[in-house]
């Protein structure tokens, strides 16, 4: 249960909402009336985010999504296209859970080959790296100090040579940094990402620098040398390949727009589990067909109805006609609603008791008598349904959901108690059963409990522990305390009177 909450983000309360980011890439180009092929880099690993879903919108184009050179790409193609063309790729993502380990490097990247720099660039890089080496303690601090020097506000001659008038913050500048760091045998790569901002339009990917220290990748701001990533940085690409290629098109452009909306965290957790392919996701009941899910939404609440019965009988001391009869009647109340359920239950029981007393005159054996009562109960229910249909009362049809056999046994049991202990005791146990059924209905209908037990069916183990504790209870029931209250408070006859 704890793992489902922390790793998948399953909500404890119903009707909660979680923010989902929607990123749309719009590809525009002019087609030249020939066969056109558009190759676009689409995200694989999103860094701090998890992909929930993705959509490809392209009328008249064939689509192929595959992995090429460890890079995930989408390829649109058409035999002939003319005029302005637009293709769309939409991605929905949510932040990773706090306990998610994130991207793990299974294979260590190979260290880069030391480039052969030409003069005067070779001397400039050698001097800068030599200065930084004495001021750093490990790979990450070395990279950070190097970036600080190369982005200094008052650069020296060596830094000016390395900069080569490149615009800092551009992809060319990040490639330049990777080229310089290769001189120190440091593995680095360029990543592109989208900085998520609600209602942002016409955005472009932001290049970023990642460095591997032999254990993990770490991000660095190529303009300041600060470690980490921008807030809400969704990694789009880690490839050196062009983001977009178009054969048979010109004036190619791609822009990104970002929006945010709310979605049920249960559905988000389900998608997050599927995206991460975790074992926890396979244990969710949402994986079952919808019909089975609906069955389990009721079935998992039955133990809560049993808890009401056990508490009322063991702790309170309220008698009921059978152990599970109130639970089954409470389940029937879920379909008939409470008021109609009580009315129908009382009507069937009263009718059945009247007919049962008539059968008593025939002196029947037990089993044939029970079967006769069963037939009478079915006939009464049929008559009620027909009358309801005549009157246009839809709730009368739901009487068919009442447990027929249980009602038969209730009528038989009440009639026996009526004969042996009198009508008062029979009505007392009948009302007790109806009261417990009403309480069980209210508990089993509780939306929060249904939500919790469906998402965390293992919580039923708590009920099992409560049943075991009640099974060990040997004290007085609450009704017994009230019943014997006069005896306890009565003065003892052996007590000596005061002089």
XYZ file of C-alpha atoms in Angstrom:
499
model
C 0.000 0.000 0.000
C 2.824 2.403 0.895
C 4.652 1.575 -2.335
C 1.506 2.173 -4.388
C 1.120 5.622 -2.857
C 4.738 6.744 -3.086
C 5.814 5.127 -6.353
C 2.638 5.151 -8.414
C 0.984 8.135 -6.769
C -2.337 6.435 -6.098
C -4.647 8.863 -4.264
C -6.104 8.132 -0.844
C -9.210 10.189 -1.562
C -11.553 10.067 -4.559
C -12.065 13.047 -6.867
C -8.473 14.247 -6.462
C -6.822 15.728 -9.549
C -3.222 15.738 -10.762
C -1.629 18.159 -13.186
C -0.718 16.722 -16.578
C 1.536 18.507 -19.085
C 0.626 18.442 -22.748
C 3.406 19.312 -25.221
C 2.560 19.678 -28.889
C 5.167 19.830 -31.646
C 3.948 21.481 -34.861
C 5.971 20.756 -38.012
C 5.422 23.129 -40.927
C 6.947 23.061 -44.388
C 6.214 23.727 -48.055
C 5.781 20.572 -50.110
C 7.221 20.475 -53.647
C 4.587 18.222 -55.271
C 6.848 15.188 -54.963
C 7.170 12.273 -52.614
C 7.781 13.657 -49.129
C 9.431 12.026 -46.132
C 9.607 13.791 -42.766
C 11.897 12.343 -40.099
C 11.362 13.745 -36.597
C 13.116 12.980 -33.311
C 10.502 12.086 -30.645
C 11.179 11.598 -26.923
C 12.181 8.306 -25.405
C 13.408 9.014 -21.859
C 11.916 12.222 -20.495
C 14.248 12.802 -17.556
C 12.176 14.084 -14.643
C 8.906 13.137 -16.361
C 7.028 10.026 -17.421
C 5.194 9.752 -20.716
C 1.512 8.955 -20.315
C 0.420 8.986 -23.915
C 1.290 10.377 -27.308
C -0.646 11.222 -30.458
C 0.338 11.637 -34.112
C -1.862 13.873 -36.245
C -1.082 13.762 -39.956
C -3.788 13.584 -42.596
C -2.780 11.722 -45.757
C 0.600 10.588 -44.401
C 1.819 7.130 -43.506
C 3.510 6.849 -40.121
C 6.333 4.659 -38.891
C 7.763 4.918 -35.358
C 10.985 3.081 -34.645
C 14.425 3.105 -33.059
C 17.327 4.117 -35.222
C 20.841 4.423 -33.789
C 19.500 4.253 -30.210
C 17.190 7.148 -31.013
C 13.404 7.064 -31.219
C 12.130 8.721 -34.378
C 8.853 9.142 -36.228
C 8.769 9.024 -40.009
C 5.841 10.462 -41.988
C 5.687 9.747 -45.708
C 3.353 10.421 -48.599
C 3.462 9.817 -52.321
C 2.609 13.376 -53.252
C 2.073 16.546 -51.265
C 1.614 20.135 -52.359
C 1.402 23.492 -50.647
C 1.696 24.235 -46.948
C 1.847 21.118 -44.808
C 1.374 20.683 -41.056
C 2.128 17.620 -38.967
C 1.509 17.374 -35.243
C 2.970 15.283 -32.472
C 1.416 15.594 -29.011
C 2.879 14.230 -25.790
C 1.254 13.955 -22.345
C 3.584 13.658 -19.366
C 3.579 13.860 -15.585
C 6.450 14.265 -13.114
C 8.078 11.124 -11.867
C 7.179 9.975 -8.375
C 9.602 10.904 -5.606
C 10.760 7.316 -5.057
C 11.266 6.626 -8.746
C 14.965 5.921 -9.352
C 14.819 7.623 -12.748
C 17.029 6.761 -15.685
C 19.649 4.157 -14.842
C 22.739 3.716 -16.999
C 23.048 0.027 -17.794
C 26.102 0.500 -20.010
C 28.949 2.826 -19.279
C 29.580 5.202 -22.160
C 32.964 4.904 -23.771
C 35.384 7.747 -22.955
C 35.897 10.133 -25.861
C 38.968 10.096 -28.039
C 41.242 13.029 -27.381
C 40.807 15.434 -30.313
C 43.746 16.765 -32.242
C 43.360 20.491 -31.828
C 44.933 22.943 -34.165
C 46.851 25.973 -32.976
C 46.114 28.389 -31.421
C 43.039 26.495 -30.137
C 45.205 23.657 -28.784
C 47.273 25.981 -26.591
C 44.153 27.834 -25.387
C 42.336 24.628 -24.365
C 45.459 23.230 -22.729
C 45.954 26.379 -20.642
C 42.291 26.556 -19.559
C 42.064 22.866 -18.634
C 45.396 23.063 -16.824
C 44.183 25.979 -14.681
C 40.885 24.255 -13.866
C 42.514 20.956 -12.946
C 44.195 22.511 -9.909
C 40.918 24.136 -8.769
C 38.687 21.022 -8.944
C 38.246 17.813 -6.948
C 36.320 15.505 -9.280
C 34.764 15.293 -12.706
C 31.690 17.378 -11.886
C 33.598 20.178 -10.176
C 36.097 20.152 -13.050
C 33.291 20.623 -15.555
C 31.614 23.284 -13.450
C 34.841 25.305 -13.095
C 35.567 24.954 -16.793
C 32.140 26.311 -17.723
C 32.556 29.202 -15.312
C 35.837 30.200 -16.942
C 34.501 29.854 -20.474
C 31.421 31.963 -19.637
C 33.336 34.656 -17.742
C 32.146 38.236 -18.207
C 35.747 39.382 -18.725
C 37.302 36.577 -20.794
C 41.036 36.363 -21.403
C 42.614 35.633 -24.773
C 42.427 31.867 -24.342
C 38.697 31.975 -23.617
C 38.087 34.302 -26.560
C 39.794 31.812 -28.851
C 37.686 28.953 -27.523
C 34.463 30.933 -27.784
C 35.080 31.682 -31.459
C 32.167 34.166 -31.422
C 29.680 31.383 -30.806
C 26.385 32.373 -29.236
C 26.336 31.019 -25.719
C 23.242 28.962 -25.099
C 23.106 27.695 -28.677
C 23.550 24.087 -29.754
C 26.844 25.050 -31.390
C 28.096 26.356 -28.038
C 27.168 23.110 -26.266
C 28.953 21.146 -28.996
C 31.973 23.391 -28.454
C 31.975 22.594 -24.728
C 31.798 18.865 -25.454
C 34.741 19.301 -27.844
C 36.774 21.091 -25.167
C 35.947 18.575 -22.413
C 37.015 15.727 -24.690
C 40.529 17.111 -24.300
C 40.304 16.050 -20.620
C 38.793 12.635 -21.560
C 35.450 13.640 -20.032
C 32.343 12.032 -21.538
C 29.694 14.607 -22.320
C 26.642 14.862 -24.559
C 24.131 17.398 -25.741
C 20.485 17.057 -24.797
C 17.522 19.076 -25.968
C 14.483 19.738 -23.859
C 11.334 21.776 -23.427
C 10.973 24.027 -20.395
C 7.348 23.449 -19.442
C 5.323 26.598 -18.886
C 1.554 26.657 -18.987
C 0.051 28.245 -22.122
C 3.467 28.751 -23.714
C 3.439 28.851 -27.525
C 6.041 28.886 -30.317
C 8.733 27.510 -28.026
C 11.957 25.925 -29.238
C 14.051 23.228 -27.636
C 16.655 24.324 -25.106
C 20.112 22.727 -25.488
C 21.735 21.456 -22.295
C 24.990 19.758 -21.349
C 25.188 16.364 -19.641
C 28.398 14.886 -18.222
C 29.072 11.314 -17.121
C 31.405 10.754 -14.173
C 31.658 6.981 -14.541
C 28.525 6.391 -12.460
C 25.728 8.630 -13.656
C 24.814 11.514 -15.937
C 24.565 15.006 -14.515
C 23.175 18.117 -16.183
C 25.058 21.441 -16.427
C 23.889 24.838 -17.511
C 26.091 25.604 -20.541
C 25.920 29.344 -19.795
C 26.694 29.361 -16.067
C 28.176 25.990 -15.130
C 25.485 25.373 -12.512
C 24.663 21.735 -11.954
C 21.166 20.371 -12.523
C 18.362 21.158 -14.929
C 15.903 24.017 -15.275
C 12.648 23.637 -13.400
C 10.128 21.551 -15.378
C 12.743 20.563 -17.955
C 11.312 17.789 -20.149
C 14.127 16.034 -21.990
C 13.205 15.644 -25.649
C 16.312 14.337 -27.368
C 19.812 13.082 -26.504
C 20.933 12.440 -30.050
C 23.493 14.304 -32.145
C 21.259 13.728 -35.139
C 19.197 16.652 -36.475
C 15.876 17.117 -34.739
C 13.970 17.280 -38.025
C 14.678 16.245 -41.613
C 12.300 16.650 -44.539
C 12.833 15.218 -48.000
C 10.698 16.844 -50.642
C 9.951 19.908 -48.522
C 11.395 23.375 -47.922
C 11.086 26.115 -45.294
C 10.890 23.437 -42.630
C 10.127 24.642 -39.143
C 9.119 23.038 -35.860
C 7.689 24.831 -32.845
C 6.368 23.662 -29.502
C 3.391 24.725 -27.416
C 2.731 23.693 -23.832
C -0.434 23.521 -21.792
C -1.444 21.996 -18.497
C -4.684 20.367 -17.408
C -6.009 18.254 -14.546
C -6.591 14.535 -14.724
C -7.616 11.813 -12.294
C -4.511 10.687 -10.365
C -5.779 7.129 -10.491
C -5.599 7.132 -14.271
C -2.249 8.932 -14.101
C -0.893 6.307 -11.693
C -2.148 3.568 -13.979
C -0.423 5.120 -16.983
C 2.705 5.813 -14.926
C 2.879 2.165 -13.874
C 2.417 0.972 -17.452
C 5.099 3.396 -18.661
C 7.563 2.146 -16.049
C 6.481 -1.492 -16.484
C 6.495 -2.013 -12.734
C 5.261 -5.039 -10.819
C 3.004 -2.781 -8.771
C 1.143 -1.743 -11.899
C 0.362 -5.382 -12.674
C -1.320 -5.780 -9.272
C -3.894 -3.033 -9.872
C -7.478 -4.141 -10.379
C -7.754 -1.653 -13.231
C -6.039 -4.284 -15.373
C -9.202 -6.398 -15.240
C -12.047 -6.035 -17.757
C -14.548 -3.338 -16.864
C -17.276 -5.832 -15.985
C -14.947 -7.629 -13.583
C -13.897 -4.295 -12.073
C -17.543 -3.508 -11.306
C -17.999 -6.916 -9.691
C -14.945 -6.398 -7.482
C -16.104 -2.925 -6.468
C -19.055 -4.700 -4.790
C -17.284 -7.881 -3.762
C -14.479 -6.089 -1.926
C -17.044 -4.182 0.148
C -18.737 -7.350 1.445
C -16.149 -7.774 4.247
C -17.076 -4.282 5.483
C -20.703 -5.417 5.691
C -19.500 -8.474 7.596
C -17.619 -6.146 9.940
C -20.902 -4.369 10.746
C -22.627 -7.695 11.427
C -19.774 -8.942 13.605
C -19.641 -5.692 15.584
C -23.403 -5.477 16.116
C -23.656 -9.095 17.220
C -20.404 -9.475 19.186
C -19.954 -6.063 20.774
C -23.468 -4.571 20.769
C -25.376 -7.843 21.146
C -28.102 -7.113 18.576
C -29.712 -10.385 17.352
C -30.128 -11.006 13.631
C -31.797 -13.717 11.585
C -28.692 -15.469 10.346
C -25.164 -14.169 9.956
C -25.009 -13.205 6.311
C -28.647 -12.302 5.676
C -28.143 -8.593 6.569
C -25.135 -8.404 4.229
C -27.043 -9.851 1.280
C -30.011 -7.592 1.918
C -27.629 -4.629 2.140
C -26.178 -5.580 -1.258
C -29.730 -5.639 -2.654
C -30.276 -2.158 -1.165
C -27.415 -0.869 -3.366
C -29.652 -1.395 -6.402
C -33.047 -0.533 -4.951
C -31.871 2.463 -2.881
C -32.496 2.465 0.826
C -36.107 3.664 1.132
C -37.453 1.412 -1.621
C -35.349 -1.486 -0.356
C -36.785 -1.246 3.154
C -40.339 -1.025 1.806
C -39.898 -4.014 -0.499
C -38.174 -6.064 2.208
C -40.958 -5.425 4.700
C -43.658 -6.142 2.081
C -42.122 -9.474 0.993
C -41.426 -10.601 4.540
C -44.933 -9.720 5.741
C -46.567 -11.424 2.750
C -44.370 -14.486 3.142
C -45.118 -14.750 6.853
C -48.874 -14.635 6.190
C -48.623 -17.403 3.621
C -46.249 -19.358 5.850
C -48.829 -19.363 8.681
C -51.417 -20.674 6.223
C -49.076 -23.544 5.228
C -48.703 -24.437 8.904
C -52.234 -25.811 8.840
C -51.208 -28.392 6.218
C -48.644 -30.016 8.575
C -45.941 -30.256 5.872
C -42.471 -31.687 6.308
C -39.605 -29.217 6.629
C -38.070 -29.392 3.148
C -41.351 -29.329 1.165
C -42.498 -26.493 3.396
C -39.354 -24.477 2.659
C -39.764 -25.112 -1.068
C -43.378 -23.990 -0.841
C -42.326 -20.770 0.882
C -39.695 -20.269 -1.826
C -42.362 -20.546 -4.520
C -44.579 -18.114 -2.660
C -41.730 -15.603 -2.306
C -41.034 -15.762 -6.041
C -44.736 -15.279 -6.785
C -44.931 -12.286 -4.445
C -41.877 -10.718 -6.073
C -43.360 -11.323 -9.534
C -46.638 -9.700 -8.539
C -44.795 -6.680 -7.119
C -42.829 -6.289 -10.354
C -45.999 -6.508 -12.483
C -47.833 -3.992 -10.329
C -44.809 -1.654 -10.426
C -44.710 -1.899 -14.225
C -48.420 -1.072 -14.346
C -47.885 1.969 -12.139
C -44.707 3.034 -13.942
C -42.485 2.605 -10.872
C -39.054 1.535 -12.122
C -37.678 0.760 -8.664
C -40.171 -2.088 -8.375
C -38.240 -4.036 -11.034
C -35.109 -4.118 -8.878
C -36.856 -6.409 -6.436
C -35.509 -9.284 -8.529
C -32.082 -8.565 -7.022
C -33.255 -9.576 -3.545
C -31.725 -12.859 -2.309
C -34.706 -15.190 -2.725
C -33.311 -18.139 -0.772
C -32.209 -15.893 2.075
C -35.646 -14.272 2.245
C -37.194 -17.734 2.324
C -35.012 -18.702 5.256
C -35.822 -15.409 7.006
C -39.547 -16.058 6.710
C -39.145 -19.636 7.935
C -36.913 -18.548 10.815
C -39.276 -15.740 11.883
C -42.261 -18.060 11.813
C -40.468 -20.613 14.011
C -39.444 -17.891 16.514
C -43.022 -16.553 16.388
C -44.365 -19.951 17.429
C -41.667 -20.732 20.021
C -40.945 -17.334 21.623
C -43.872 -15.214 20.574
C -44.383 -12.393 18.081
C -42.350 -9.926 20.172
C -39.124 -11.888 19.887
C -39.721 -12.546 16.161
C -40.275 -8.852 15.456
C -37.257 -7.977 17.609
C -34.917 -10.191 15.600
C -36.516 -9.113 12.331
C -36.039 -5.430 13.145
C -32.509 -6.181 14.362
C -31.683 -7.786 11.018
C -33.174 -4.869 9.115
C -31.224 -2.352 11.256
C -27.938 -4.179 10.648
C -28.737 -4.385 6.932
C -29.300 -0.604 6.851
C -25.998 0.046 8.651
C -24.218 -2.392 6.362
C -25.691 -0.633 3.331
C -24.467 2.760 4.575
C -20.961 1.375 5.144
C -20.802 -0.567 1.875
C -22.093 2.457 -0.038
C -19.375 4.719 1.373
C -17.504 6.232 -1.540
C -14.191 6.698 0.298
C -14.104 3.093 1.505
C -14.955 1.796 -1.963
C -12.182 3.929 -3.437
C -9.610 2.757 -0.872
C -10.359 -0.955 -0.962
C -10.477 -1.041 -4.767
C -7.070 0.631 -5.105
C -5.592 -1.137 -2.073
C -7.326 -4.550 -1.715
C -4.550 -5.555 0.685
C -6.251 -3.264 3.223
C -8.692 -6.141 3.836
C -5.935 -7.647 5.995
C -6.769 -4.909 8.508
C -10.349 -6.212 8.636
C -9.009 -9.735 9.125
C -7.049 -8.526 12.154
C -10.193 -6.827 13.524
C -12.215 -10.040 13.125
C -9.526 -11.982 14.999
C -9.568 -9.431 17.822
C -13.377 -9.590 18.055
C -13.147 -13.370 18.057
C -11.085 -13.141 21.241
C -13.628 -10.858 22.949
C -15.330 -12.530 25.936
C -16.789 -9.540 27.761
C -20.381 -8.307 28.127
C -22.214 -6.990 25.103
C -23.524 -3.426 25.281
C -27.175 -4.489 25.294
C -26.441 -6.946 28.091
C -24.967 -4.144 30.176
C -28.187 -2.164 29.718
C -30.304 -5.262 30.329
C -28.677 -6.143 33.647
C -28.166 -2.571 34.763
C -30.974 -2.826 37.386
C -29.486 -5.981 38.903
C -26.061 -4.414 39.197
C -27.413 -1.218 40.767
C -29.869 -3.037 43.130
C -28.782 -2.981 46.854
C -27.597 -6.336 48.152
C -29.995 -8.116 50.562
C -27.008 -9.096 52.747
C -26.040 -5.475 53.290
C -26.556 -4.394 56.906
C -28.932 -1.433 57.464
C -27.444 1.727 58.885
C -28.146 2.228 62.582
